Every structure is written in C-alpha cells, then in structure tokens.
C-alpha cells in the first residue's frame, strides 16, 4: 500500500502556523488590554480584580489563537484533493511526546492561574489591620429595592435607601434577603454576592474614589428586577460622619441628606421620566403619552389607568403600590419604597403632574 502523503505535515506549514499564531496572539493581547472592559476603579479590590482579568486574558488569547490556527491550517492542508476520494485516512498511532506536551503545558497554565487567583481572593477578602475601624452596613434585598442599615452615632440603627460610604475606609456589607434571591453588586467596586433568604452573606470593599456609583441587583428576582437599581455615594470621611450624625438626630431635621435645594421648583416630568437619582423612574415601567414614555412597560398604562382617580388614590398608588392592583397586572412588581426614595414634595409634585395629564 502506498504511503498516504497526508500523514506528514510539511515543515514549512508548521513554520507558517507558528508565525501566524504569534502575530495573531500579539494583536489579540494588545487589543484585549486596550479595551476598557470595566467601569472606573472604585475600590482597592477593583485594581486587584482587573489585574487578574488582564493576566487571564494574556493566557487565554494564545490558547484561543492556537486552536483556531490549527483548525484552519488543518482544513487547508489536509483537505481532500482530486483523486483522493478512495484513500483511507492516514494511519496514525499517536504520539507520546505530543501527549506529554499537551498535558504538561495546560497543567502549568492552570497552576499559575489558580495560584494567582487564590492570592487575589484572599487579598480582597482580608480584614483590615484595625478591624474596629471597619464600617459595617447591613444590606437588605426586597422585591424590588435595597435598604441599608447603619449603626448610628447613638448606637441606634439608621435605615436608608441611599448607600453612603466613607472614602478610604474598609466597609463590610452583611447581605440579607427578605424574600427571594437577589444579588448585591456595585460594578465600580467589582465585588458582588447573592442575597439569600435565611442566610447572611458578606463582602468588603475599600472605596478609593469619591463619587456616585450604580448599585445593581444581579440576580433575576422577578418582574421588577431590571429596576432594582440604586446609587452608592462615596464621600470624604468627614462628610460621611456628618451625614451619619444627622441621621441619628431626632426627626424634624428637614429633607434627606444630600438632597440639595428642597425648595427649588420640582420638575415633575423629569422626575417621572428619570427619577431623582435615587428613586426608580416611573416612566421605565409606565406608559404616559404626556411624558413620552413608551408602551409595553411592566406597569399599568397611565394614559388609561389614571382615569377617574383622585389625588389621594394616585398618591396611595405611589407610596403603597400593593393597596390596589390594576386588573391584569401582577402584584409586588412596583418598588414599595417610593415614600423613602422620594421627598414628600416630590410625591406631591408627581400627583399634581399625573392629575394634570389624566384622561377623563
Ligand atoms: Cu433583585 Cu434582581
């Protein structure tokens, strides 16, 4: 029997594969490192996690390139040529040398990546040197809003829907759920963990940058999952202390902290379409022609649902949405916390705005 010419690879082809592979890997790694994959780095944890990502990428790109290049060259090199229709495939007995290589190299890569990952994990979870200085915040997930519980300066609990954090101070979140599984995530801080009914989970972060960052629920938890979003504010430590002190004082202190000019005219349309930066926007779930919000939301169409409603009824539907459920819509979808995320004056402005745009 004639020796199958396809049993041997042309040495020139191997050189070509190596050259193509090296160039493609270099381009792939450069591109991968140049792409801005993540939001701004908001915590000491972010840097370490991003470095780990970059290392993974440096290893992953050449593996991907290797597989693709070998497949493409094999298709070209070993394709069936005219006259080869009747030939059997080449008779191959395996190669011990190859098997040793393709077992050893991936094992080494895995050891390096697992080792580095373990170091990063223990690093980002480590308690700070002076644990007494650490701020502890209890996080409660509930369809479809987060609540945060601090210990006030007087030792009494402070509950809020705005997450305030002091810059450069380690914070430990103890995460709870009051109903189903949620997932507490601040993308800029990189850390996230499930909020599971019946158990307490936790993670820590140390903010490194003042500013406001989205807080997101990252576990599909029901119809309102997409609107389970709030904001974390990282403040200078002194400002944070002042805020916490203010929260501990007896009621009567006026508008919520960080609110700015409470007396300024309230733009109810903007409030409806965008929220106030802390509340969910009505228009993300409700159609209202006057506000230009689209049909097909998960909440009742306000062009029709408002008909015949009094101011008191509209207000009740905002602050206590479970009281009356519009026919055809499921209960427990609308966030129950508008009485906390909106100021009283904002709720009144919304009620007036909706009354004005009520279709008779
Ligand atoms: Cu809570 Cu998704």
Tab-separated table of C-alpha atoms and ligand atoms in Angstrom:
chain	number	residue	atom	x	y	z
A	1	UNK	CA	0.000	0.000	0.000
A	2	UNK	CA	1.279	3.430	-0.889
A	3	UNK	CA	2.200	5.709	1.980
A	4	UNK	CA	-0.505	8.320	2.393
A	5	UNK	CA	1.110	11.659	1.525
A	6	UNK	CA	-1.141	13.377	4.032
A	7	UNK	CA	0.331	11.560	7.030
A	8	UNK	CA	3.179	14.059	7.229
A	9	UNK	CA	2.850	17.779	7.682
A	10	UNK	CA	5.023	19.951	5.534
A	11	UNK	CA	7.648	21.592	7.827
A	12	UNK	CA	7.049	24.863	6.018
A	13	UNK	CA	3.398	24.736	7.099
A	14	UNK	CA	4.414	24.405	10.746
A	15	UNK	CA	6.645	27.463	10.479
A	16	UNK	CA	3.757	29.380	8.862
A	17	UNK	CA	1.403	28.325	11.675
A	18	UNK	CA	3.834	29.479	14.341
A	19	UNK	CA	4.332	32.860	12.636
A	20	UNK	CA	0.582	33.412	12.144
A	21	UNK	CA	-0.108	32.265	15.721
A	22	UNK	CA	2.472	34.567	17.283
A	23	UNK	CA	1.291	37.604	15.301
A	24	UNK	CA	-2.410	36.911	15.980
A	25	UNK	CA	-1.718	36.386	19.706
A	26	UNK	CA	0.243	39.629	19.933
A	27	UNK	CA	-2.556	41.558	18.215
A	28	UNK	CA	-5.205	39.822	20.331
A	29	UNK	CA	-3.433	40.546	23.617
A	30	UNK	CA	-2.775	44.173	22.661
A	31	UNK	CA	-6.438	44.618	21.716
A	32	UNK	CA	-7.648	42.823	24.819
A	33	UNK	CA	-5.567	45.004	27.118
A	34	UNK	CA	-6.513	48.202	25.247
A	35	UNK	CA	-10.263	47.634	25.548
A	36	UNK	CA	-11.867	49.370	28.520
A	37	UNK	CA	-13.878	46.414	29.785
A	38	UNK	CA	-14.990	47.742	33.146
A	39	UNK	CA	-16.343	50.876	34.814
A	40	UNK	CA	-13.950	53.152	36.699
A	41	UNK	CA	-11.982	51.515	39.536
A	42	UNK	CA	-13.848	52.498	42.704
A	43	UNK	CA	-12.139	50.348	45.326
A	44	UNK	CA	-8.806	48.784	46.250
A	45	UNK	CA	-10.451	45.495	45.247
A	46	UNK	CA	-11.123	46.778	41.718
A	47	UNK	CA	-7.430	47.126	40.870
A	48	UNK	CA	-6.586	43.620	42.009
A	49	UNK	CA	-9.527	42.088	40.164
A	50	UNK	CA	-8.708	43.984	36.963
A	51	UNK	CA	-5.072	42.822	37.148
A	52	UNK	CA	-6.298	39.244	37.483
A	53	UNK	CA	-8.557	39.758	34.471
A	54	UNK	CA	-5.619	41.042	32.436
A	55	UNK	CA	-3.465	38.056	33.372
A	56	UNK	CA	-6.272	35.655	32.420
A	57	UNK	CA	-6.574	37.456	29.095
A	58	UNK	CA	-2.846	37.160	28.388
A	59	UNK	CA	-3.112	33.394	28.822
A	60	UNK	CA	-6.491	32.941	27.164
A	61	UNK	CA	-5.815	34.740	23.881
A	62	UNK	CA	-2.901	32.482	22.759
A	63	UNK	CA	-4.933	29.363	23.662
A	64	UNK	CA	-7.828	30.604	21.530
A	65	UNK	CA	-5.445	31.541	18.695
A	66	UNK	CA	-3.706	28.136	18.883
A	67	UNK	CA	-6.986	26.256	18.488
A	68	UNK	CA	-8.272	28.439	15.643
A	69	UNK	CA	-4.968	28.470	13.707
A	70	UNK	CA	-4.516	24.696	13.937
A	71	UNK	CA	-8.105	24.093	12.795
A	72	UNK	CA	-7.811	26.499	9.853
A	73	UNK	CA	-4.421	25.134	8.702
A	74	UNK	CA	-5.666	21.553	9.098
A	75	UNK	CA	-8.669	22.298	6.897
A	76	UNK	CA	-6.379	23.706	4.211
A	77	UNK	CA	-3.510	21.215	4.498
A	78	UNK	CA	-5.478	18.003	4.836
A	79	UNK	CA	-8.392	18.775	2.562
A	80	UNK	CA	-9.440	16.152	0.042
A	81	UNK	CA	-7.799	16.750	-3.304
A	82	UNK	CA	-8.991	15.344	-6.666
A	83	UNK	CA	-8.047	11.655	-6.882
A	84	UNK	CA	-8.023	11.163	-3.118
A	85	UNK	CA	-11.681	10.168	-2.864
A	86	UNK	CA	-10.894	6.463	-2.393
A	87	UNK	CA	-7.963	6.852	0.032
A	88	UNK	CA	-8.292	5.864	3.647
A	89	UNK	CA	-7.242	8.404	6.254
A	90	UNK	CA	-3.603	8.337	7.354
A	91	UNK	CA	-2.689	5.537	9.763
A	92	UNK	CA	-1.685	7.312	12.988
A	93	UNK	CA	-0.516	5.561	16.150
A	94	UNK	CA	-0.484	8.542	18.443
A	95	UNK	CA	2.496	10.427	19.811
A	96	UNK	CA	3.747	10.107	23.379
A	97	UNK	CA	5.786	13.292	23.012
A	98	UNK	CA	2.715	15.289	21.944
A	99	UNK	CA	0.606	13.862	24.741
A	100	UNK	CA	3.208	14.823	27.343
A	101	UNK	CA	3.298	18.370	25.951
A	102	UNK	CA	-0.446	18.856	25.799
A	103	UNK	CA	-0.885	17.569	29.329
A	104	UNK	CA	2.017	19.434	30.916
A	105	UNK	CA	1.547	22.870	29.366
A	106	UNK	CA	-2.172	23.289	30.246
A	107	UNK	CA	-1.475	21.936	33.749
A	108	UNK	CA	1.219	24.554	34.284
A	109	UNK	CA	-1.081	27.299	32.998
A	110	UNK	CA	-3.863	26.156	35.341
A	111	UNK	CA	-1.456	26.067	38.320
A	112	UNK	CA	-0.274	29.608	37.653
A	113	UNK	CA	-3.813	30.987	37.216
A	114	UNK	CA	-5.284	29.122	40.195
A	115	UNK	CA	-2.381	30.204	42.399
A	116	UNK	CA	-2.667	33.841	41.412
A	117	UNK	CA	-6.485	33.783	41.717
A	118	UNK	CA	-6.247	32.331	45.223
A	119	UNK	CA	-3.827	35.085	46.237
A	120	UNK	CA	-6.143	37.768	44.855
A	121	UNK	CA	-9.174	36.213	46.550
A	122	UNK	CA	-7.567	36.091	49.980
A	123	UNK	CA	-6.284	39.642	49.395
A	124	UNK	CA	-9.655	41.202	48.526
A	125	UNK	CA	-11.448	39.389	51.353
A	126	UNK	CA	-8.864	40.169	54.042
A	127	UNK	CA	-9.987	42.098	57.119
A	128	UNK	CA	-8.300	45.482	57.592
A	129	UNK	CA	-5.416	45.800	60.064
A	130	UNK	CA	-7.576	47.633	62.598
A	131	UNK	CA	-10.862	45.772	62.369
A	132	UNK	CA	-12.509	48.087	64.921
A	133	UNK	CA	-12.280	50.918	62.389
A	134	UNK	CA	-14.262	48.988	59.814
A	135	UNK	CA	-17.703	50.293	58.895
A	136	UNK	CA	-20.423	47.654	58.944
A	137	UNK	CA	-23.521	48.022	56.789
A	138	UNK	CA	-26.420	45.576	56.671
A	139	UNK	CA	-27.903	45.301	53.198
A	140	UNK	CA	-31.485	44.072	52.745
A	141	UNK	CA	-32.792	42.983	49.355
A	142	UNK	CA	-36.547	43.012	48.838
A	143	UNK	CA	-38.564	42.984	45.621
A	144	UNK	CA	-37.535	45.436	44.185
A	145	UNK	CA	-35.352	47.719	46.247
A	146	UNK	CA	-32.338	47.724	48.555
A	147	UNK	CA	-32.374	49.051	52.101
A	148	UNK	CA	-29.209	49.804	54.072
A	149	UNK	CA	-28.883	49.673	57.843
A	150	UNK	CA	-26.089	51.526	59.653
A	151	UNK	CA	-25.355	51.829	63.330
A	152	UNK	CA	-25.958	55.476	64.173
A	153	UNK	CA	-23.621	57.563	66.308
A	154	UNK	CA	-26.000	56.971	69.231
A	155	UNK	CA	-25.853	53.203	68.693
A	156	UNK	CA	-29.381	53.061	67.283
A	157	UNK	CA	-29.978	51.666	63.794
A	158	UNK	CA	-30.218	54.039	60.841
A	159	UNK	CA	-32.209	52.763	57.861
A	160	UNK	CA	-31.842	54.369	54.467
A	161	UNK	CA	-32.327	53.658	50.783
A	162	UNK	CA	-29.244	55.670	49.820
A	163	UNK	CA	-25.902	53.984	50.264
A	164	UNK	CA	-23.324	56.397	51.662
A	165	UNK	CA	-19.720	55.258	52.082
A	166	UNK	CA	-16.653	56.962	53.527
A	167	UNK	CA	-13.669	57.181	51.171
A	168	UNK	CA	-10.560	55.125	52.041
A	169	UNK	CA	-12.271	53.205	54.827
A	170	UNK	CA	-12.922	49.475	54.765
A	171	UNK	CA	-16.634	48.632	54.666
A	172	UNK	CA	-18.122	45.230	55.390
A	173	UNK	CA	-21.542	44.520	53.906
A	174	UNK	CA	-23.663	41.859	55.560
A	175	UNK	CA	-26.181	40.956	52.923
A	176	UNK	CA	-29.701	39.635	53.641
A	177	UNK	CA	-32.852	38.966	51.657
A	178	UNK	CA	-36.419	39.434	52.834
A	179	UNK	CA	-37.985	37.387	50.059
A	180	UNK	CA	-36.241	35.765	47.078
A	181	UNK	CA	-32.609	35.555	45.948
A	182	UNK	CA	-31.162	38.900	44.876
A	183	UNK	CA	-27.540	39.802	44.197
A	184	UNK	CA	-25.867	42.860	45.663
A	185	UNK	CA	-23.487	44.375	43.142
A	186	UNK	CA	-21.683	47.694	42.814
A	187	UNK	CA	-19.925	47.263	39.453
A	188	UNK	CA	-17.387	50.030	40.090
A	189	UNK	CA	-16.309	48.218	43.258
A	190	UNK	CA	-16.211	44.879	41.340
A	191	UNK	CA	-17.488	42.829	44.304
A	192	UNK	CA	-20.854	41.088	44.241
A	193	UNK	CA	-22.645	38.433	46.228
A	194	UNK	CA	-26.058	36.769	46.380
A	195	UNK	CA	-28.595	37.914	48.951
A	196	UNK	CA	-30.123	34.610	50.029
A	197	UNK	CA	-33.215	34.260	52.265
A	198	UNK	CA	-32.301	32.710	55.604
A	199	UNK	CA	-28.546	33.232	55.495
A	200	UNK	CA	-26.195	36.194	55.731
A	201	UNK	CA	-23.533	36.611	53.090
A	202	UNK	CA	-20.866	39.284	53.111
A	203	UNK	CA	-18.029	41.049	51.360
A	204	UNK	CA	-15.838	44.051	51.990
A	205	UNK	CA	-14.654	46.931	49.902
A	206	UNK	CA	-12.427	49.935	50.497
A	207	UNK	CA	-13.559	52.852	48.312
A	208	UNK	CA	-10.721	54.849	46.747
A	209	UNK	CA	-12.591	57.475	44.785
A	210	UNK	CA	-15.334	59.943	45.696
A	211	UNK	CA	-18.420	59.937	43.504
A	212	UNK	CA	-21.673	58.147	42.848
A	213	UNK	CA	-21.898	54.620	41.519
A	214	UNK	CA	-24.810	52.402	40.464
A	215	UNK	CA	-25.931	49.655	42.846
A	216	UNK	CA	-27.438	46.840	40.834
A	217	UNK	CA	-29.342	43.641	41.525
A	218	UNK	CA	-27.560	40.931	39.558
A	219	UNK	CA	-29.940	38.011	40.093
A	220	UNK	CA	-33.194	37.695	38.160
A	221	UNK	CA	-35.641	38.158	41.045
A	222	UNK	CA	-38.971	38.876	39.407
A	223	UNK	CA	-40.668	41.289	37.031
A	224	UNK	CA	-39.118	44.365	38.668
A	225	UNK	CA	-35.551	43.018	38.630
A	226	UNK	CA	-34.433	45.495	35.970
A	227	UNK	CA	-35.478	48.485	38.074
A	228	UNK	CA	-33.817	47.216	41.276
A	229	UNK	CA	-31.124	49.857	40.964
A	230	UNK	CA	-29.957	52.477	43.406
A	231	UNK	CA	-26.890	54.616	43.963
A	232	UNK	CA	-23.835	54.411	46.210
A	233	UNK	CA	-22.240	57.713	47.201
A	234	UNK	CA	-18.600	57.750	48.303
A	235	UNK	CA	-17.972	60.815	50.480
A	236	UNK	CA	-14.923	62.267	52.237
A	237	UNK	CA	-14.815	60.666	55.731
A	238	UNK	CA	-15.753	63.921	57.491
A	239	UNK	CA	-18.811	64.404	55.282
A	240	UNK	CA	-19.836	60.811	55.835
A	241	UNK	CA	-19.571	61.281	59.596
A	242	UNK	CA	-21.700	64.423	59.361
A	243	UNK	CA	-24.336	62.559	57.339
A	244	UNK	CA	-24.470	59.676	59.815
A	245	UNK	CA	-24.681	62.086	62.743
A	246	UNK	CA	-27.561	63.887	61.054
A	247	UNK	CA	-29.397	60.588	60.511
A	248	UNK	CA	-29.144	59.828	64.225
A	249	UNK	CA	-30.774	63.062	65.256
A	250	UNK	CA	-34.498	63.033	66.061
A	251	UNK	CA	-36.839	63.671	63.138
A	252	UNK	CA	-37.591	67.236	62.145
A	253	UNK	CA	-34.202	67.877	60.566
A	254	UNK	CA	-35.886	68.514	57.228
A	255	UNK	CA	-35.160	66.952	53.884
A	256	UNK	CA	-32.943	63.904	53.460
A	257	UNK	CA	-29.210	64.480	53.426
A	258	UNK	CA	-27.518	65.244	50.159
A	259	UNK	CA	-30.807	66.458	48.755
A	260	UNK	CA	-29.733	69.975	47.899
A	261	UNK	CA	-32.291	72.712	47.434
A	262	UNK	CA	-35.557	71.271	48.680
A	263	UNK	CA	-37.416	74.461	47.962
A	264	UNK	CA	-36.385	74.678	44.305
A	265	UNK	CA	-39.176	74.105	41.831
A	266	UNK	CA	-39.647	70.408	41.141
A	267	UNK	CA	-39.718	69.342	37.510
A	268	UNK	CA	-42.317	66.590	37.766
A	269	UNK	CA	-41.884	65.460	34.158
A	270	UNK	CA	-38.167	64.826	34.678
A	271	UNK	CA	-38.969	63.122	37.961
A	272	UNK	CA	-41.400	60.892	36.078
A	273	UNK	CA	-39.042	60.029	33.213
A	274	UNK	CA	-35.701	59.885	35.067
A	275	UNK	CA	-36.381	59.639	38.810
A	276	UNK	CA	-34.494	61.829	41.281
A	277	UNK	CA	-31.194	59.960	41.104
A	278	UNK	CA	-32.200	57.724	43.956
A	279	UNK	CA	-35.717	56.642	43.061
A	280	UNK	CA	-36.716	54.435	40.174
A	281	UNK	CA	-38.143	56.361	37.206
A	282	UNK	CA	-41.929	55.923	36.853
A	283	UNK	CA	-41.545	56.046	33.084
A	284	UNK	CA	-39.291	52.983	32.971
A	285	UNK	CA	-42.396	50.869	33.669
A	286	UNK	CA	-45.382	53.106	32.888
A	287	UNK	CA	-46.596	54.497	29.607
A	288	UNK	CA	-47.672	58.150	29.721
A	289	UNK	CA	-48.066	59.988	26.438
A	290	UNK	CA	-47.547	63.404	28.051
A	291	UNK	CA	-44.128	62.302	29.345
A	292	UNK	CA	-43.255	60.478	26.125
A	293	UNK	CA	-42.660	57.154	27.865
A	294	UNK	CA	-43.279	54.073	25.730
A	295	UNK	CA	-45.994	51.454	25.769
A	296	UNK	CA	-45.376	47.860	26.770
A	297	UNK	CA	-43.903	48.532	30.223
A	298	UNK	CA	-44.424	46.108	33.077
A	299	UNK	CA	-46.645	48.571	34.949
A	300	UNK	CA	-50.147	49.827	34.054
A	301	UNK	CA	-50.538	52.226	31.142
A	302	UNK	CA	-51.174	55.542	32.912
A	303	UNK	CA	-52.955	57.029	29.907
A	304	UNK	CA	-55.859	54.734	30.785
A	305	UNK	CA	-55.235	53.618	34.383
A	306	UNK	CA	-55.419	57.165	35.774
A	307	UNK	CA	-58.946	57.801	34.539
A	308	UNK	CA	-61.272	58.682	37.379
A	309	UNK	CA	-58.534	58.533	40.046
A	310	UNK	CA	-58.486	61.137	42.801
A	311	UNK	CA	-55.322	62.793	44.087
A	312	UNK	CA	-55.491	60.628	47.202
A	313	UNK	CA	-55.815	57.446	45.149
A	314	UNK	CA	-52.869	58.384	42.942
A	315	UNK	CA	-50.743	59.169	45.972
A	316	UNK	CA	-51.648	55.848	47.566
A	317	UNK	CA	-50.618	54.037	44.376
A	318	UNK	CA	-47.193	55.675	44.575
A	319	UNK	CA	-46.401	55.211	48.256
A	320	UNK	CA	-48.298	51.962	48.824
A	321	UNK	CA	-48.483	50.267	45.429
A	322	UNK	CA	-49.797	46.969	46.813
A	323	UNK	CA	-53.014	48.565	48.143
A	324	UNK	CA	-54.784	48.489	44.779
A	325	UNK	CA	-53.523	46.368	41.892
A	326	UNK	CA	-54.716	47.315	38.407
A	327	UNK	CA	-56.559	44.420	36.759
A	328	UNK	CA	-54.309	42.380	34.503
A	329	UNK	CA	-51.080	43.330	36.312
A	330	UNK	CA	-49.257	41.162	38.848
A	331	UNK	CA	-48.789	42.353	42.451
A	332	UNK	CA	-45.396	43.030	44.097
A	333	UNK	CA	-43.772	44.428	40.991
A	334	UNK	CA	-43.663	48.125	41.808
A	335	UNK	CA	-40.907	49.066	44.295
A	336	UNK	CA	-42.501	49.582	47.740
A	337	UNK	CA	-40.037	52.275	48.775
A	338	UNK	CA	-41.124	55.456	46.957
A	339	UNK	CA	-42.122	57.004	50.276
A	340	UNK	CA	-38.412	56.750	51.178
A	341	UNK	CA	-36.719	57.435	47.850
A	342	UNK	CA	-38.885	60.454	47.012
A	343	UNK	CA	-39.286	63.521	49.181
A	344	UNK	CA	-42.851	64.412	50.229
A	345	UNK	CA	-42.744	67.488	47.978
A	346	UNK	CA	-41.657	65.328	45.045
A	347	UNK	CA	-44.534	62.906	45.613
A	348	UNK	CA	-46.987	65.813	45.711
A	349	UNK	CA	-45.493	67.234	42.513
A	350	UNK	CA	-45.881	63.851	40.808
A	351	UNK	CA	-49.506	63.552	41.955
A	352	UNK	CA	-50.267	67.032	40.565
A	353	UNK	CA	-48.474	66.204	37.318
A	354	UNK	CA	-50.453	62.971	36.892
A	355	UNK	CA	-53.751	64.720	37.704
A	356	UNK	CA	-52.948	67.324	35.070
A	357	UNK	CA	-52.360	64.610	32.450
A	358	UNK	CA	-55.296	62.482	33.459
A	359	UNK	CA	-57.534	61.436	30.577
A	360	UNK	CA	-61.175	61.770	31.547
B	1	LIG	CU1	-33.452	41.750	42.997
B	1	LIG	CU2	-32.974	41.144	40.728
